[in-house]
PDB file of C-alpha atoms in Angstrom:
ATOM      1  CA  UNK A   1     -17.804   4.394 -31.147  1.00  0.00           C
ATOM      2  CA  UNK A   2     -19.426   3.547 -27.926  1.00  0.00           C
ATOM      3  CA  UNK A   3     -17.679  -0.093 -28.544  1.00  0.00           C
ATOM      4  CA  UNK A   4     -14.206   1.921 -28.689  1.00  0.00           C
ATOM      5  CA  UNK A   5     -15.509   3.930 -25.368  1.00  0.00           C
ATOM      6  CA  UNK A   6     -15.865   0.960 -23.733  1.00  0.00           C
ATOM      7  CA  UNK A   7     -12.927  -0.998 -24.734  1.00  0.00           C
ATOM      8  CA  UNK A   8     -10.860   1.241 -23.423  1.00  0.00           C
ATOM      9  CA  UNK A   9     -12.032   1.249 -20.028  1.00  0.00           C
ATOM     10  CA  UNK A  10     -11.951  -2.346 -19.993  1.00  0.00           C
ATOM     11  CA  UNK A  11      -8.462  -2.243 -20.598  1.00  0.00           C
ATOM     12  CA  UNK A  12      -8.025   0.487 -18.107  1.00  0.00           C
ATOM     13  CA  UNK A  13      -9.324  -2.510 -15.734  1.00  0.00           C
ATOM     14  CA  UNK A  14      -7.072  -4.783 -16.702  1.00  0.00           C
ATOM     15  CA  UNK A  15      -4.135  -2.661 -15.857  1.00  0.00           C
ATOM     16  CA  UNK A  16      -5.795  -2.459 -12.805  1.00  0.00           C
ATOM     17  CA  UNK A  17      -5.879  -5.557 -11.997  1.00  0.00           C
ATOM     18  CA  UNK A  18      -2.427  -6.233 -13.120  1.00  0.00           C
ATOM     19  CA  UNK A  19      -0.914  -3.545 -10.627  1.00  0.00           C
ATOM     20  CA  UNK A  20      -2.951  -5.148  -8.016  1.00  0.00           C
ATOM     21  CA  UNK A  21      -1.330  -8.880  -9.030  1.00  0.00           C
ATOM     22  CA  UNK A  22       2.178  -7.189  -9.369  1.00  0.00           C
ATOM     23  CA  UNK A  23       1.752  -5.274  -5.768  1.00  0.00           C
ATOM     24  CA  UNK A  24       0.575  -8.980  -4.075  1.00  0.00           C
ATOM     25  CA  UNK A  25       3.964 -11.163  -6.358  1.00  0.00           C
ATOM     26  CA  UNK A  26       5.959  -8.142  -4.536  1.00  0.00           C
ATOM     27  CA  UNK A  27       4.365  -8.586  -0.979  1.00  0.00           C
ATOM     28  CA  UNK A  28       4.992 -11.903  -0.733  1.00  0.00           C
ATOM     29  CA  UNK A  29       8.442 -10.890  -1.903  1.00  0.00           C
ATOM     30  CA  UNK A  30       9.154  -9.028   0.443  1.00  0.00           C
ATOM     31  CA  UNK A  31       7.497 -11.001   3.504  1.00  0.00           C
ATOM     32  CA  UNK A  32       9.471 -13.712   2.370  1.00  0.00           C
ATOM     33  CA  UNK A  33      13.170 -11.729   2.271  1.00  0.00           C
ATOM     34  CA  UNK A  34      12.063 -10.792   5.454  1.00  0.00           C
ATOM     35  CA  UNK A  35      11.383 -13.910   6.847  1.00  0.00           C
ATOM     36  CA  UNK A  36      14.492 -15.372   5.629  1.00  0.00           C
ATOM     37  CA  UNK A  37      16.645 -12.454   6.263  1.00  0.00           C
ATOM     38  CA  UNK A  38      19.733 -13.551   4.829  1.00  0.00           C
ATOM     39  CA  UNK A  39      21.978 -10.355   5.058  1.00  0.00           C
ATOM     40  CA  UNK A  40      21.057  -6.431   5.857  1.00  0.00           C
ATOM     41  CA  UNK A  41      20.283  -5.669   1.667  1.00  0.00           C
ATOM     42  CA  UNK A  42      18.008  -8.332   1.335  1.00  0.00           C
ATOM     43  CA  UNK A  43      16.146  -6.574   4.690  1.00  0.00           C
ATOM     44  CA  UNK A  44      16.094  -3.188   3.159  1.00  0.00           C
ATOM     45  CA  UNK A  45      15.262  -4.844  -0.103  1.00  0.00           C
ATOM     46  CA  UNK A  46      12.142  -6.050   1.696  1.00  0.00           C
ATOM     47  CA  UNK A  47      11.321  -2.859   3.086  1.00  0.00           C
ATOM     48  CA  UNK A  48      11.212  -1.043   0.147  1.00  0.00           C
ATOM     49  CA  UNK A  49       9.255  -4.168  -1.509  1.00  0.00           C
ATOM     50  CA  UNK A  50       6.781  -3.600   0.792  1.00  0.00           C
ATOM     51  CA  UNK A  51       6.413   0.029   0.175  1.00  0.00           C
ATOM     52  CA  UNK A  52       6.032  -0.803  -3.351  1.00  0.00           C
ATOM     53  CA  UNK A  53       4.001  -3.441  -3.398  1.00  0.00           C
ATOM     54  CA  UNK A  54       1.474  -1.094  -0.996  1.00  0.00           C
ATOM     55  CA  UNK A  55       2.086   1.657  -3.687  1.00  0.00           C
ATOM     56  CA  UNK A  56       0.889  -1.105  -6.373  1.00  0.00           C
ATOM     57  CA  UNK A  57      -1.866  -2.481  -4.342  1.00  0.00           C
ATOM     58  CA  UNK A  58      -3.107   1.076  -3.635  1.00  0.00           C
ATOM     59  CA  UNK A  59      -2.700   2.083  -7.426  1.00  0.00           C
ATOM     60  CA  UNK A  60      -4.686  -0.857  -8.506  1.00  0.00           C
ATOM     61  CA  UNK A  61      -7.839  -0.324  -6.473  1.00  0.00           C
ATOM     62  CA  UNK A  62      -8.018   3.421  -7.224  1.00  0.00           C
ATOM     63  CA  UNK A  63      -7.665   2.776 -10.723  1.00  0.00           C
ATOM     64  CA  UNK A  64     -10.220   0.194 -10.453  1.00  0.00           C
ATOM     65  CA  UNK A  65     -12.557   1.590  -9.000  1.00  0.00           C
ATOM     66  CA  UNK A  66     -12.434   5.109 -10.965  1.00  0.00           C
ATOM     67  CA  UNK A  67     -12.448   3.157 -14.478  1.00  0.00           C
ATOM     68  CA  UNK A  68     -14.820   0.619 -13.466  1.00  0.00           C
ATOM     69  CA  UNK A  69     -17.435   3.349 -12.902  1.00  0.00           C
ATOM     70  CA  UNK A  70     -16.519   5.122 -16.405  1.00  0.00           C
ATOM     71  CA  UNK A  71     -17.017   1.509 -17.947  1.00  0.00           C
ATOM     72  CA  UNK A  72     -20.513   0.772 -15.967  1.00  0.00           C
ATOM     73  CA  UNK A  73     -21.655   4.293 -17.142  1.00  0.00           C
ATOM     74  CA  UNK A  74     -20.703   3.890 -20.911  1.00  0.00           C
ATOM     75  CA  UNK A  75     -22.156   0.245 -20.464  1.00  0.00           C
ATOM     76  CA  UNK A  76     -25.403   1.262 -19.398  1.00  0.00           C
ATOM     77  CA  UNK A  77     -25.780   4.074 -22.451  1.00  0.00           C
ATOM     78  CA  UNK A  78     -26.871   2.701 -25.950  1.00  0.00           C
ATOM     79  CA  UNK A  79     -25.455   5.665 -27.982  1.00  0.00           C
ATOM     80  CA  UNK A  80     -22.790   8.194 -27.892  1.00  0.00           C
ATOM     81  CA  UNK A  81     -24.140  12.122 -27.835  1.00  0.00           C
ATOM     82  CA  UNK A  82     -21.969  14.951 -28.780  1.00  0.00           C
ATOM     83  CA  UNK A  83     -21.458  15.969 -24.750  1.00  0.00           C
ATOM     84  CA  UNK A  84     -20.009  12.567 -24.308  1.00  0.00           C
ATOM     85  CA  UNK A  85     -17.933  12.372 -27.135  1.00  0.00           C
ATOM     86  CA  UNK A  86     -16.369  16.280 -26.329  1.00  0.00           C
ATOM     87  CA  UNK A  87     -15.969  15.072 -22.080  1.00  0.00           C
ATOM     88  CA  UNK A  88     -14.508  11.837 -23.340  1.00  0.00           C
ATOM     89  CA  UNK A  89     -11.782  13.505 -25.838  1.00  0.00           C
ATOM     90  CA  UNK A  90     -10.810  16.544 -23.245  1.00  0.00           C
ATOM     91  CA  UNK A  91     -10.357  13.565 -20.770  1.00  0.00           C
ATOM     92  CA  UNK A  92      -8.374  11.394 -22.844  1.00  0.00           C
ATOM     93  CA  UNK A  93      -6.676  14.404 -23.846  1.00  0.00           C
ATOM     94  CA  UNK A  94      -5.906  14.856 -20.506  1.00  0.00           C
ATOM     95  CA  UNK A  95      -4.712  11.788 -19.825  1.00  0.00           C
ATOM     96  CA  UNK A  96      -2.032  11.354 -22.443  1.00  0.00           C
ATOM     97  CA  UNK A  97      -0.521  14.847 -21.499  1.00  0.00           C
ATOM     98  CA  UNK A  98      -0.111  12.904 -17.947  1.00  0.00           C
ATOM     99  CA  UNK A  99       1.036  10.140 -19.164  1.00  0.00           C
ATOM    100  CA  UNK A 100       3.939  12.129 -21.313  1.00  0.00           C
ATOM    101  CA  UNK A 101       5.032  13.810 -17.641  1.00  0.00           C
ATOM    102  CA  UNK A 102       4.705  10.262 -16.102  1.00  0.00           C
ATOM    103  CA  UNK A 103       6.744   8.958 -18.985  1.00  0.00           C
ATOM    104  CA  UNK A 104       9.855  11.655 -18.840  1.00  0.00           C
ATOM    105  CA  UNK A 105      10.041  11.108 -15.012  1.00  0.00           C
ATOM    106  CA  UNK A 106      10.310   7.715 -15.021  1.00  0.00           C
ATOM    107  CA  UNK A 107      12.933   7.121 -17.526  1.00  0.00           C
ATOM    108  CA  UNK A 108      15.131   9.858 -15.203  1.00  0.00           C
ATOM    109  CA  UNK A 109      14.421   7.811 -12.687  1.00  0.00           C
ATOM    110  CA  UNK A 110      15.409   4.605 -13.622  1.00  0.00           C
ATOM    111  CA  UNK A 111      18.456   6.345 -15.135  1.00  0.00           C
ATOM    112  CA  UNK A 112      19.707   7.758 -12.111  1.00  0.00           C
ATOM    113  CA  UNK A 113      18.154   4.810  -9.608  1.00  0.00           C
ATOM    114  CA  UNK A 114      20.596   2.432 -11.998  1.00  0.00           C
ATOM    115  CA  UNK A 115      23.437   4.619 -11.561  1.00  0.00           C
ATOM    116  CA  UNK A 116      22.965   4.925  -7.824  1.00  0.00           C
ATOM    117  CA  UNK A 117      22.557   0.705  -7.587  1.00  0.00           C
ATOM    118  CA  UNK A 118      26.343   0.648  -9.921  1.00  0.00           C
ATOM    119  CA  UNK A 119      27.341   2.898  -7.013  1.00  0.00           C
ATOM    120  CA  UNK A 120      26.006   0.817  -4.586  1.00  0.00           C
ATOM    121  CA  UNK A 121      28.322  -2.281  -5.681  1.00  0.00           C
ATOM    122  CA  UNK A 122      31.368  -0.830  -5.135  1.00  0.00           C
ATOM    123  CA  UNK A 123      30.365   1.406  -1.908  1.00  0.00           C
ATOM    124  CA  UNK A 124      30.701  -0.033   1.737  1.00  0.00           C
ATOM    125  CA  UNK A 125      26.931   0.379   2.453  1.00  0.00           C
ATOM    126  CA  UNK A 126      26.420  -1.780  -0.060  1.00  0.00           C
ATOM    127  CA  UNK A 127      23.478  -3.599   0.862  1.00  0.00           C
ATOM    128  CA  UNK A 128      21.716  -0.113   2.008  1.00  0.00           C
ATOM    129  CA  UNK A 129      22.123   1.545  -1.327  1.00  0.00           C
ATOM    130  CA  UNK A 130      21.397  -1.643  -3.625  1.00  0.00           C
ATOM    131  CA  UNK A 131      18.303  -2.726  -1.405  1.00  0.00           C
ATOM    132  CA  UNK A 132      16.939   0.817  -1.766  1.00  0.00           C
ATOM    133  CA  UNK A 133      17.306   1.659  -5.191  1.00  0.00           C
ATOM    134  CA  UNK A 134      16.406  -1.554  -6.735  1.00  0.00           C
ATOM    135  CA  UNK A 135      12.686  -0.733  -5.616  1.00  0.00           C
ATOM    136  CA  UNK A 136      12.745   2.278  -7.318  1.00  0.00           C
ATOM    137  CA  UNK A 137      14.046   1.276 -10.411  1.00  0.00           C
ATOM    138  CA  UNK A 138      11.245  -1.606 -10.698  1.00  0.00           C
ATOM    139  CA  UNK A 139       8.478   0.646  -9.579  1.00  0.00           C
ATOM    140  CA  UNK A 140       9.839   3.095 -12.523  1.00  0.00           C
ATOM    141  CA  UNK A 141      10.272  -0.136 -15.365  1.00  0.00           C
ATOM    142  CA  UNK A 142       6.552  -1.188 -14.403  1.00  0.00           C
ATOM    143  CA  UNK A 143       5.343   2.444 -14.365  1.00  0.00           C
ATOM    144  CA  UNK A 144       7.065   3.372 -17.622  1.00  0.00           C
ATOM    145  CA  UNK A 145       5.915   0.120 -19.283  1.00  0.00           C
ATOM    146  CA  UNK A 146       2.296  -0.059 -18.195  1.00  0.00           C
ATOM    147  CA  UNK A 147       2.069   3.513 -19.311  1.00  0.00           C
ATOM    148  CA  UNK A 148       3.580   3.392 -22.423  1.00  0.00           C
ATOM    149  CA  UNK A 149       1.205   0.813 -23.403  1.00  0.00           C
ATOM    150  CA  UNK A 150      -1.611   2.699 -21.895  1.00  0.00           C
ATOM    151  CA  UNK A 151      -0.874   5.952 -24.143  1.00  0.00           C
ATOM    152  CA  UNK A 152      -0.695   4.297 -27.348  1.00  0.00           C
ATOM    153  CA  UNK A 153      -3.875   2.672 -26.737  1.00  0.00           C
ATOM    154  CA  UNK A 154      -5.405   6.296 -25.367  1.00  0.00           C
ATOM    155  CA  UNK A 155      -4.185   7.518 -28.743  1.00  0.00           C
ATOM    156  CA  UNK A 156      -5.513   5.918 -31.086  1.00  0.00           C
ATOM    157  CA  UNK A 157      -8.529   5.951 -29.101  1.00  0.00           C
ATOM    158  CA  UNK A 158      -8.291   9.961 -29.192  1.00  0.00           C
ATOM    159  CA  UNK A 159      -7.835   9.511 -33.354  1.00  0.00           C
ATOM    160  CA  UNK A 160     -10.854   7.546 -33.256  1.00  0.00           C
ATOM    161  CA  UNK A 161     -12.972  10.074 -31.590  1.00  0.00           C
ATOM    162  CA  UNK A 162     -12.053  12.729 -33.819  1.00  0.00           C
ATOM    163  CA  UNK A 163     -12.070  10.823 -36.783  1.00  0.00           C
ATOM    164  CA  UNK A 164     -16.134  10.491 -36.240  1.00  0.00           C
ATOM    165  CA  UNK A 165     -18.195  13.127 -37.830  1.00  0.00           C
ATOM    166  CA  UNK A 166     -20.099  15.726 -36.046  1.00  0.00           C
ATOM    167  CA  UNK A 167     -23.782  13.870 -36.291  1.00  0.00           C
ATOM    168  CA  UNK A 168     -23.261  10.483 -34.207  1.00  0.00           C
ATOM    169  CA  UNK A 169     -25.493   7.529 -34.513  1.00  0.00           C
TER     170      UNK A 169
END
């Protein structure tokens, strides 16, 4: 079970690491739209690629950092005791119930973000409206993806730990 434990967290990093990657692709992105600056969307494009890719950036380090220490502690134990494996299920617990919020917002708002970017087409502001809601609605695809992945994998890691009988070894 400890092997499950810390399996998880290593994934946990690698998500981490992958919003970090994703929050650099979209800085350079955006630093190069701005550069360029070919028309007024692609400039407010770049501005809100830079606030996402600092959202991403930001996202990744806290995540690192929080589920690197989880993994370092569960790496340094040899067995898993009952306190363990009742914190580790109320967390996990936890975390799916956020991830089910996470998961309902972001599918409303790449809903509405798409329907605001059809808008956008046909509106005279259309660089403004496209170049802001395009962002959004990639911020809410990665968001929705990443944690989508992330909740089956806490799930069946939360059916593990309750599979295990009462007396671990």
């Amino acid at each position: 079970m400890i092997e499950s434990t810390r399996l998880i967290y290593k994934g946990d990093i690698v998500a981490a690491f992958f919003y970090a990657g994703i929050g650099s692709l979209m800085f350079v992105i955006a630093a190069l739209l701005q550069y360029f600056n070919i028309s007024p969307g692609f400039l407010y494009l770049s501005y809100g690629l830079l606030v996402f890719s600092i959202y991403a950036l930001g996202k990744g380090t806290i995540m690192y950092y929080v589920y690197s220490k989880r993994y370092l502690f569960y790496k340094n134990i040899q067995e898993m005791n009952e306190r363990y494996k009742n914190e580790e299920i109320n967390y996990t617990g936890s975390r799916i119930v956020r991830k089910n919020k996470g998961r309902r917002l972001h599918i409303y708002v790449m809903i509405l973000g798409s329907i605001v970017a059809f808008y956008g087409i046909f509106s005279v502001e259309r660089g403004l409206i496209i170049g802001s809601s395009i962002p959004i609605v990639l911020l809410s695809g990665i968001e929705f993806s990443v944690g989508l992945l992330t909740e089956f994998r806490l799930q069946e890691y939360l059916r593990i730990l309750n599979k295990q009988p009462e007396k671990i070894s």
